[in-house]
Tab-separated table of C-alpha atoms in Angstrom:
chain	number	residue	atom	x	y	z
A	1050	MET	CA	-133.507	33.626	47.814
A	1051	ASN	CA	-130.265	34.329	45.909
A	1052	SER	CA	-127.204	32.485	47.165
A	1053	HIS	CA	-124.716	34.553	45.164
A	1054	SER	CA	-122.873	37.682	46.234
A	1055	THR	CA	-124.765	40.822	45.428
A	1056	PRO	CA	-122.265	43.522	44.520
A	1057	GLN	CA	-123.540	46.837	43.146
A	1058	PRO	CA	-122.721	47.972	39.639
A	1059	ALA	CA	-119.321	49.556	39.518
A	1060	ASN	CA	-120.659	53.077	38.981
A	1061	SER	CA	-123.605	52.864	41.374
A	1062	ASN	CA	-123.056	55.113	44.369
A	1063	SER	CA	-126.184	57.269	44.608
A	1064	GLU	CA	-128.261	56.792	47.757
A	1065	GLY	CA	-131.670	55.378	46.811
A	1066	GLU	CA	-130.607	54.280	43.322
A	1067	GLN	CA	-132.262	51.039	42.304
A	1068	TYR	CA	-131.165	48.167	40.139
A	1069	LYS	CA	-132.307	44.675	39.298
A	1070	ILE	CA	-130.489	41.331	39.439
A	1071	VAL	CA	-131.830	38.265	37.603
A	1072	THR	CA	-130.140	35.008	38.514
A	1073	PHE	CA	-130.592	31.505	37.110
A	1074	ASP	CA	-128.784	28.284	36.238
A	1075	LEU	CA	-127.768	27.587	32.680
A	1076	PRO	CA	-128.117	23.964	31.412
A	1077	PHE	CA	-124.419	23.856	30.545
A	1078	VAL	CA	-121.135	25.229	31.801
A	1079	VAL	CA	-119.660	28.453	30.505
A	1080	PHE	CA	-115.907	27.878	30.850
A	1081	VAL	CA	-114.832	31.407	31.627
A	1082	LYS	CA	-113.037	32.726	34.707
A	1083	ASP	CA	-115.387	32.974	37.632
A	1084	ASN	CA	-116.487	36.526	38.431
A	1085	CYS	CA	-119.089	35.738	41.055
A	1086	THR	CA	-119.031	34.123	44.482
A	1087	ASP	CA	-121.590	32.106	46.432
A	1088	ARG	CA	-121.717	33.140	50.037
A	1089	ILE	CA	-124.063	30.373	51.163
A	1090	LEU	CA	-121.842	27.755	49.584
A	1091	GLU	CA	-118.830	29.293	51.235
A	1092	ASP	CA	-120.651	29.076	54.598
A	1093	TRP	CA	-121.507	25.444	53.813
A	1094	VAL	CA	-117.861	24.539	53.251
A	1095	ALA	CA	-116.792	26.353	56.423
A	1096	ALA	CA	-119.499	24.589	58.483
A	1097	VAL	CA	-118.483	21.130	57.211
A	1098	ARG	CA	-114.825	21.779	58.001
A	1099	GLU	CA	-115.708	22.893	61.512
A	1100	GLY	CA	-118.115	20.034	62.197
A	1101	ARG	CA	-121.205	22.278	62.319
A	1102	THR	CA	-124.553	21.711	60.621
A	1103	PRO	CA	-124.156	23.352	57.213
A	1104	PRO	CA	-126.819	25.648	55.663
A	1105	TYR	CA	-128.823	24.360	52.765
A	1106	SER	CA	-127.407	24.919	49.307
A	1107	PRO	CA	-128.696	23.272	46.100
A	1108	TYR	CA	-125.068	23.214	44.916
A	1109	ALA	CA	-123.841	21.073	47.874
A	1110	PRO	CA	-124.209	17.340	48.378
A	1111	SER	CA	-127.142	16.200	50.512
A	1112	ALA	CA	-126.488	15.284	54.128
A	1113	ASN	CA	-127.409	11.580	53.653
A	1114	LYS	CA	-125.279	11.052	50.554
A	1115	THR	CA	-123.249	7.871	51.065
A	1116	GLY	CA	-120.305	8.875	48.978
A	1117	SER	CA	-119.046	9.243	45.409
A	1118	ILE	CA	-115.960	9.502	43.247
A	1119	THR	CA	-114.759	13.033	42.705
A	1120	ILE	CA	-112.562	13.771	39.734
A	1121	GLY	CA	-110.378	16.892	39.747
A	1122	SER	CA	-110.552	17.801	43.445
A	1123	ALA	CA	-110.749	16.376	46.939
A	1124	SER	CA	-113.874	18.479	47.568
A	1125	GLN	CA	-117.390	17.718	46.348
A	1126	VAL	CA	-118.233	21.371	45.821
A	1127	PHE	CA	-116.567	24.045	43.717
A	1128	LEU	CA	-115.703	27.550	44.948
A	1129	PRO	CA	-113.728	30.094	42.934
A	1130	SER	CA	-110.164	30.594	44.102
A	1131	GLY	CA	-108.123	33.778	43.855
A	1132	ASP	CA	-109.249	37.094	42.465
A	1133	LEU	CA	-112.544	37.255	40.581
A	1134	ALA	CA	-112.506	38.346	36.976
A	1135	PRO	CA	-114.295	41.518	35.922
A	1136	PRO	CA	-117.973	41.197	34.946
A	1137	TYR	CA	-118.935	40.993	31.298
A	1138	ALA	CA	-120.518	44.170	29.882
A	1139	VAL	CA	-123.141	43.141	27.310
A	1140	LYS	CA	-124.996	45.297	24.858
A	1141	SER	CA	-127.805	43.659	22.867
A	1142	SER	CA	-129.896	45.374	20.227
A	1143	ARG	CA	-132.107	47.066	22.843
A	1144	ILE	CA	-130.629	46.700	26.298
A	1145	GLU	CA	-127.376	46.766	28.297
A	1146	ALA	CA	-126.471	44.662	31.305
A	1147	THR	CA	-123.462	43.131	33.090
A	1148	LEU	CA	-123.066	39.372	33.550
A	1149	ARG	CA	-121.323	37.423	36.297
A	1150	PHE	CA	-120.792	33.666	36.133
A	1151	ILE	CA	-119.872	30.947	38.589
A	1152	ARG	CA	-119.198	27.343	37.608
A	1153	ARG	CA	-121.126	24.493	39.270
A	1154	VAL	CA	-120.824	20.734	39.647
A	1155	ASN	CA	-123.579	18.218	40.185
A	1156	PRO	CA	-122.696	17.216	43.754
A	1157	ASN	CA	-125.266	14.445	44.181
A	1158	ARG	CA	-124.132	12.194	41.349
A	1159	GLU	CA	-122.141	9.022	41.819
A	1160	MET	CA	-119.257	10.612	39.991
A	1161	VAL	CA	-118.670	14.332	40.570
A	1162	VAL	CA	-116.599	15.941	37.797
A	1163	MET	CA	-114.797	19.131	38.707
A	1164	GLY	CA	-114.570	20.325	35.154
A	1165	GLU	CA	-116.142	20.682	31.740
A	1166	MET	CA	-117.058	17.605	29.673
A	1167	PRO	CA	-117.070	18.567	25.988
A	1168	GLY	CA	-120.438	17.859	24.425
A	1169	ASP	CA	-122.325	18.150	27.763
A	1170	ARG	CA	-125.341	20.163	26.597
A	1171	THR	CA	-127.522	19.463	29.650
A	1172	GLY	CA	-125.238	20.071	32.613
A	1173	ARG	CA	-124.939	16.421	33.663
A	1174	ALA	CA	-121.309	16.970	34.652
A	1175	SER	CA	-121.200	20.686	35.259
A	1176	PHE	CA	-123.092	23.888	34.534
A	1177	SER	CA	-122.966	27.588	35.321
A	1178	SER	CA	-125.080	30.033	37.289
A	1179	VAL	CA	-125.373	33.573	35.934
A	1180	GLU	CA	-126.305	36.915	37.415
A	1181	CYS	CA	-127.667	39.611	35.140
A	1182	PHE	CA	-127.381	43.150	36.487
A	1183	PHE	CA	-129.696	45.892	35.167
A	1184	TYR	CA	-130.401	49.407	36.212
A	1185	ALA	CA	-134.032	49.634	37.306
A	1186	ASP	CA	-134.934	51.919	34.370
A	1187	ALA	CA	-133.286	49.659	31.780
A	1188	LEU	CA	-136.709	48.534	30.450
A	1189	GLY	CA	-138.503	51.821	31.022
A	1190	ASP	CA	-140.185	53.252	34.084
A	1191	THR	CA	-143.714	51.804	34.142
A	1192	ASN	CA	-145.592	48.477	33.887
A	1193	ILE	CA	-142.513	46.259	33.980
A	1194	GLU	CA	-143.418	42.680	34.968
A	1195	LEU	CA	-141.248	39.841	36.244
A	1196	SER	CA	-141.593	38.207	32.833
A	1197	ASP	CA	-140.061	41.301	31.223
A	1198	TRP	CA	-136.963	41.086	33.420
A	1199	ALA	CA	-136.669	37.325	32.725
A	1200	SER	CA	-136.933	37.990	28.930
A	1201	ALA	CA	-134.366	40.749	29.142
A	1202	ALA	CA	-131.958	38.468	30.972
A	1203	ILE	CA	-132.453	35.748	28.319
A	1204	GLU	CA	-131.769	38.299	25.617
A	1205	VAL	CA	-128.431	39.476	26.997
A	1206	VAL	CA	-127.292	35.976	27.997
A	1207	ASN	CA	-128.085	34.703	24.470
A	1208	HIS	CA	-126.111	37.564	22.995
A	1209	PHE	CA	-123.194	36.449	25.176
A	1210	ILE	CA	-123.671	32.766	24.231
A	1211	GLN	CA	-123.756	33.459	20.506
A	1212	HIS	CA	-120.329	35.073	20.687
A	1213	TYR	CA	-118.882	32.719	23.281
A	1214	ARG	CA	-119.725	29.511	21.306
A	1215	VAL	CA	-117.892	30.725	18.164
A	1216	ILE	CA	-114.939	32.352	19.941
A	1217	ALA	CA	-114.426	29.510	22.402
A	1218	ASN	CA	-115.350	26.783	19.865
A	1219	ARG	CA	-118.195	25.356	21.942
A	1220	PHE	CA	-120.348	24.277	19.023
A	1221	TYR	CA	-122.588	22.136	21.189
A	1222	LEU	CA	-123.943	25.090	23.169
A	1223	TYR	CA	-127.032	26.895	22.120
A	1224	PRO	CA	-129.208	29.911	22.977
A	1225	VAL	CA	-131.601	29.358	25.853
A	1226	THR	CA	-135.305	30.153	26.275
A	1227	PRO	CA	-137.362	31.054	29.328
A	1228	SER	CA	-138.763	27.489	29.298
A	1229	ILE	CA	-135.298	25.915	29.255
A	1230	ILE	CA	-134.278	28.044	32.269
A	1231	LEU	CA	-137.696	27.726	33.999
A	1232	TYR	CA	-136.706	29.275	37.349
A	1233	PHE	CA	-135.602	32.940	37.686
A	1234	ASN	CA	-134.694	34.685	40.936
A	1235	ILE	CA	-135.272	38.395	40.482
A	1236	GLY	CA	-133.900	40.826	43.054
A	1237	THR	CA	-134.738	44.504	43.535
A	1238	PHE	CA	-131.878	46.463	45.143
A	1239	THR	CA	-132.043	49.965	46.511
A	1240	VAL	CA	-128.731	51.455	47.594
A	1241	GLY	CA	-128.789	51.704	51.378
A	1242	ASN	CA	-131.633	49.190	51.896
A	1243	ASP	CA	-132.042	45.388	52.108
A	1244	PRO	CA	-132.873	43.712	48.777
A	1245	THR	CA	-136.152	41.989	48.019
A	1246	TRP	CA	-136.311	38.762	45.984
A	1247	GLN	CA	-139.085	37.216	43.884
A	1248	LEU	CA	-139.231	33.827	42.156
A	1249	TYR	CA	-140.544	33.746	38.592
A	1250	VAL	CA	-141.365	30.404	36.967
A	1251	THR	CA	-142.340	30.029	33.331
A	1252	GLY	CA	-142.812	27.488	30.559
A	1253	SER	CA	-144.027	27.080	26.971
A	1254	GLY	CA	-147.529	26.274	28.181
A	1255	PRO	CA	-149.547	25.094	31.154
A	1256	ALA	CA	-148.033	22.415	33.334
A	1257	HIS	CA	-149.189	18.820	32.832
A	1258	MET	CA	-149.604	17.298	36.250
A	1259	PHE	CA	-148.376	13.744	36.874
A	1260	GLY	CA	-151.875	12.537	37.620
A	1261	GLY	CA	-152.420	12.273	33.860
A	1262	ALA	CA	-150.608	11.079	30.787
A	1263	ILE	CA	-150.934	11.302	27.013
A	1264	PRO	CA	-154.469	10.429	25.781
A	1265	ASP	CA	-155.354	6.785	25.275
A	1266	ASP	CA	-155.662	7.134	21.464
A	1267	GLN	CA	-152.120	8.539	21.299
A	1268	ASP	CA	-150.857	5.745	23.532
A	1269	ILE	CA	-152.381	3.130	21.204
A	1270	ARG	CA	-150.885	4.793	18.130
A	1271	LEU	CA	-147.498	4.963	19.902
A	1272	ARG	CA	-147.545	1.267	20.781
A	1273	ASN	CA	-148.525	0.325	17.222
A	1274	ALA	CA	-145.831	2.556	15.701
A	1275	ILE	CA	-142.888	1.364	17.808
A	1276	ALA	CA	-143.816	-2.254	17.121
A	1277	ASN	CA	-142.704	-1.690	13.508
A	1278	THR	CA	-139.319	-0.702	12.093
A	1279	ALA	CA	-140.577	2.216	9.984
A	1280	PRO	CA	-139.662	5.716	11.145
A	1281	PRO	CA	-142.359	8.377	11.650
A	1282	ASP	CA	-143.950	10.102	8.671
A	1283	VAL	CA	-141.372	12.671	7.482
A	1284	LYS	CA	-144.063	15.393	7.261
A	1285	LEU	CA	-144.923	14.940	10.886
A	1286	VAL	CA	-141.234	14.994	11.866
A	1287	LEU	CA	-140.691	18.207	9.922
A	1288	ASP	CA	-143.784	19.782	11.488
A	1289	GLN	CA	-142.473	19.018	14.981
A	1290	GLN	CA	-139.061	20.324	14.005
A	1291	VAL	CA	-140.515	23.659	12.905
A	1292	HIS	CA	-142.367	23.967	16.231
A	1293	SER	CA	-139.117	23.133	18.031
A	1294	TYR	CA	-137.194	25.802	16.204
A	1295	LEU	CA	-139.907	28.371	16.878
A	1296	ASP	CA	-139.801	27.468	20.590
A	1297	LEU	CA	-135.990	27.726	20.586
A	1298	ARG	CA	-136.209	31.113	18.817
A	1299	GLU	CA	-134.121	29.765	15.931
A	1300	TRP	CA	-135.995	31.882	13.410
A	1301	ARG	CA	-133.627	31.214	10.507
A	1302	LEU	CA	-133.773	27.419	10.898
A	1303	ALA	CA	-137.564	27.597	11.429
A	1304	ILE	CA	-137.975	29.250	8.006
A	1305	ILE	CA	-135.681	26.752	6.275
A	1306	GLU	CA	-137.504	23.781	7.812
A	1307	THR	CA	-140.882	25.342	6.983
A	1308	ALA	CA	-139.827	25.489	3.348
A	1309	VAL	CA	-138.725	21.827	3.442
A	1310	LEU	CA	-142.021	20.887	5.139
A	1311	PHE	CA	-144.137	22.469	2.434
A	1312	GLU	CA	-142.092	20.917	-0.367
A	1313	ALA	CA	-142.450	17.430	1.248
A	1314	PHE	CA	-146.199	18.023	1.660
A	1315	LEU	CA	-146.619	19.188	-1.925
A	1316	THR	CA	-144.748	16.205	-3.339
A	1317	TYR	CA	-146.787	13.806	-1.168
A	1318	ILE	CA	-150.154	15.313	-2.014
A	1319	LEU	CA	-149.411	15.256	-5.740
A	1320	GLU	CA	-148.266	11.668	-5.604
A	1321	ASP	CA	-151.406	10.756	-3.673
A	1322	TYR	CA	-153.674	12.580	-6.074
A	1323	LEU	CA	-152.074	10.956	-9.105
A	1324	LYS	CA	-152.276	7.449	-7.614
A	1325	ASN	CA	-155.948	8.001	-6.841
A	1326	HIS	CA	-156.489	8.960	-10.486
A	1327	GLY	CA	-154.864	5.822	-11.834
A	1328	HIS	CA	-151.435	7.042	-12.801
A	1329	SER	CA	-148.604	4.513	-12.773
A	1330	GLU	CA	-145.417	4.910	-10.758
A	1331	MET	CA	-143.486	5.643	-13.904
A	1332	ALA	CA	-145.971	8.317	-15.021
A	1333	ILE	CA	-145.903	9.936	-11.599
A	1334	HIS	CA	-142.122	10.000	-11.602
A	1335	ALA	CA	-142.105	11.602	-15.039
A	1336	LEU	CA	-144.472	14.381	-13.912
A	1337	LEU	CA	-142.541	15.193	-10.759
A	1338	HIS	CA	-139.044	14.937	-12.204
A	1339	ARG	CA	-137.034	16.486	-15.006
A	1340	ASP	CA	-135.807	14.556	-18.012
A	1341	ASP	CA	-132.439	13.945	-16.273
A	1342	GLY	CA	-134.169	12.426	-13.209
A	1343	ARG	CA	-133.757	15.383	-10.862
A	1344	PRO	CA	-136.870	16.468	-8.959
A	1345	HIS	CA	-138.616	19.598	-10.191
A	1346	GLU	CA	-138.216	22.672	-8.044
A	1347	VAL	CA	-141.027	23.270	-5.643
A	1348	GLU	CA	-142.253	26.451	-7.415
A	1349	HIS	CA	-142.527	24.496	-10.658
A	1350	LEU	CA	-144.606	21.857	-8.915
A	1351	ALA	CA	-146.816	24.522	-7.370
A	1352	LYS	CA	-147.247	26.648	-10.483
A	1353	VAL	CA	-147.120	24.184	-13.378
A	1354	VAL	CA	-147.643	20.605	-12.208
A	1355	VAL	CA	-150.579	21.297	-9.911
A	1356	ARG	CA	-152.523	23.040	-12.678
A	1357	LYS	CA	-151.488	20.484	-15.291
A	1358	VAL	CA	-152.657	17.415	-13.367
A	1359	THR	CA	-155.579	18.874	-11.356
A	1360	GLY	CA	-156.768	21.917	-13.303
A	1361	PHE	CA	-156.485	24.060	-10.195
A	1362	ASP	CA	-154.586	27.304	-10.788
A	1363	PHE	CA	-152.862	27.430	-7.409
A	1364	ALA	CA	-150.386	30.030	-8.603
A	1365	SER	CA	-153.188	32.634	-8.967
A	1366	THR	CA	-154.250	32.406	-5.329
A	1367	ASN	CA	-153.313	34.643	-2.408
A	1368	GLU	CA	-152.092	31.574	-0.567
A	1369	PHE	CA	-149.569	30.862	-3.240
A	1370	GLN	CA	-148.371	34.469	-3.313
A	1371	ARG	CA	-147.992	34.504	0.470
A	1372	TRP	CA	-146.073	31.208	0.382
A	1373	LYS	CA	-143.780	32.534	-2.374
A	1374	GLU	CA	-143.110	35.816	-0.502
A	1375	ASP	CA	-143.045	34.666	3.113
A	1376	VAL	CA	-141.542	31.148	2.738
A	1377	SER	CA	-139.767	30.635	-0.565
A	1378	ARG	CA	-138.179	34.069	-0.970
A	1379	LYS	CA	-136.993	34.253	2.682
A	1380	ARG	CA	-135.705	30.685	2.568
A	1381	ASN	CA	-133.653	31.535	-0.510
A	1382	GLN	CA	-132.297	34.685	1.121
A	1383	VAL	CA	-131.133	32.628	4.117
A	1384	VAL	CA	-129.587	29.615	2.319
A	1385	HIS	CA	-127.781	31.811	-0.221
A	1386	GLY	CA	-126.266	33.933	2.482
A	1387	HIS	CA	-128.072	37.188	1.741
A	1388	ARG	CA	-129.721	37.274	5.179
A	1389	PHE	CA	-128.806	35.786	8.522
A	1390	ASP	CA	-130.930	37.431	11.172
A	1391	LEU	CA	-134.678	37.087	10.880
A	1392	SER	CA	-137.421	38.002	13.278
A	1393	LYS	CA	-139.922	36.031	15.264
A	1394	ALA	CA	-142.698	37.637	13.223
A	1395	GLU	CA	-141.102	36.509	9.959
A	1396	ALA	CA	-140.681	32.943	11.139
A	1397	GLU	CA	-144.242	32.681	12.464
A	1398	GLN	CA	-145.610	34.336	9.361
A	1399	ALA	CA	-143.738	31.877	7.159
A	1400	PHE	CA	-145.147	28.891	9.049
A	1401	LYS	CA	-148.680	30.288	8.822
A	1402	ALA	CA	-148.266	30.907	5.101
A	1403	ALA	CA	-147.125	27.337	4.522
A	1404	ILE	CA	-150.011	25.880	6.578
A	1405	ASP	CA	-152.572	28.098	4.754
A	1406	ALA	CA	-151.239	27.039	1.360
A	1407	ALA	CA	-151.260	23.365	2.356
A	1408	ASN	CA	-154.789	23.559	3.664
A	1409	LEU	CA	-156.001	25.198	0.465
A	1410	LEU	CA	-154.410	22.440	-1.643
A	1411	LYS	CA	-155.970	19.757	0.496
A	1412	ARG	CA	-159.430	21.314	0.143
A	1413	ARG	CA	-159.211	21.751	-3.608
A	1414	LEU	CA	-157.578	18.402	-4.399
A	1415	PHE	CA	-159.268	16.132	-1.849
A	1416	GLY	CA	-162.144	18.180	-0.397
A	1417	MET	CA	-160.553	18.007	3.059
């Protein structure tokens, strides 16, 4: 059930006209003028002042809270004061919507901060709720699922965040994903009728219930690893970083990190192969580096060094060509400023190309 006000779009006055509202909490505060109210929270404040039992609100302190320090106000909840600002009209590459924000505090903490703490990326001090208004036909007329409305809301909010963070100098904020938000309240409104609300919950995969934990073999490896000072294997760190960027929809960074991952892998596998074939550290360094001591570029290692030391003509394979086209070329376009926006398909294709190339090298060099 939505606790916000539910005004109609400004130009909506046709009887029977429908529109959608998607509401959710962001993990950080958007420090703009409030343009949304919270009627339940207003009722909560009024009930407390009058000594009545207040209605439940997730944005109000619990009834059995013993007390806390509140910085910035005598109240432990925040309500907008004065006139509300106009909504934000947002146009992404494929959809239009209007956004309304209201700032929140965390009322059940020992210290309640009525403001924004710079660097607070996870809403520990404060955060914002957002309402996304769409006309009902914004995504087409048929077969529109709750997930589609949630994705559309994420798209327009991220378009807002991308501009807000650079204009307002909030470098520590970031685009959000459905999994970061998790809970979406989606309302269907028909002019002249009561609204209906549905809760949509999502994640990056199936939920792991608390009856379990990581497998025993992983737990043993974890205990052994943390008992030593060495950091994790850089290839494993890079692999996890690529997966993280893909999950965060940071396609540009995913491609850059994919390129770094393959280069680290290629250097490692060549060093390992040469050691197994009796080469000294000095000889290995000479093969992998230029005369001035700088490392060879990754394409030189892949085309020249692999063939020279193993006899395998990796450069003639489809896997090499796909790596060169989907990873190396796109990485160069990004880091040299020729491209900025890349697609999900390009990022995923790059990662697959790098994995396919790595697997081919492992099979041919080590029979793995």
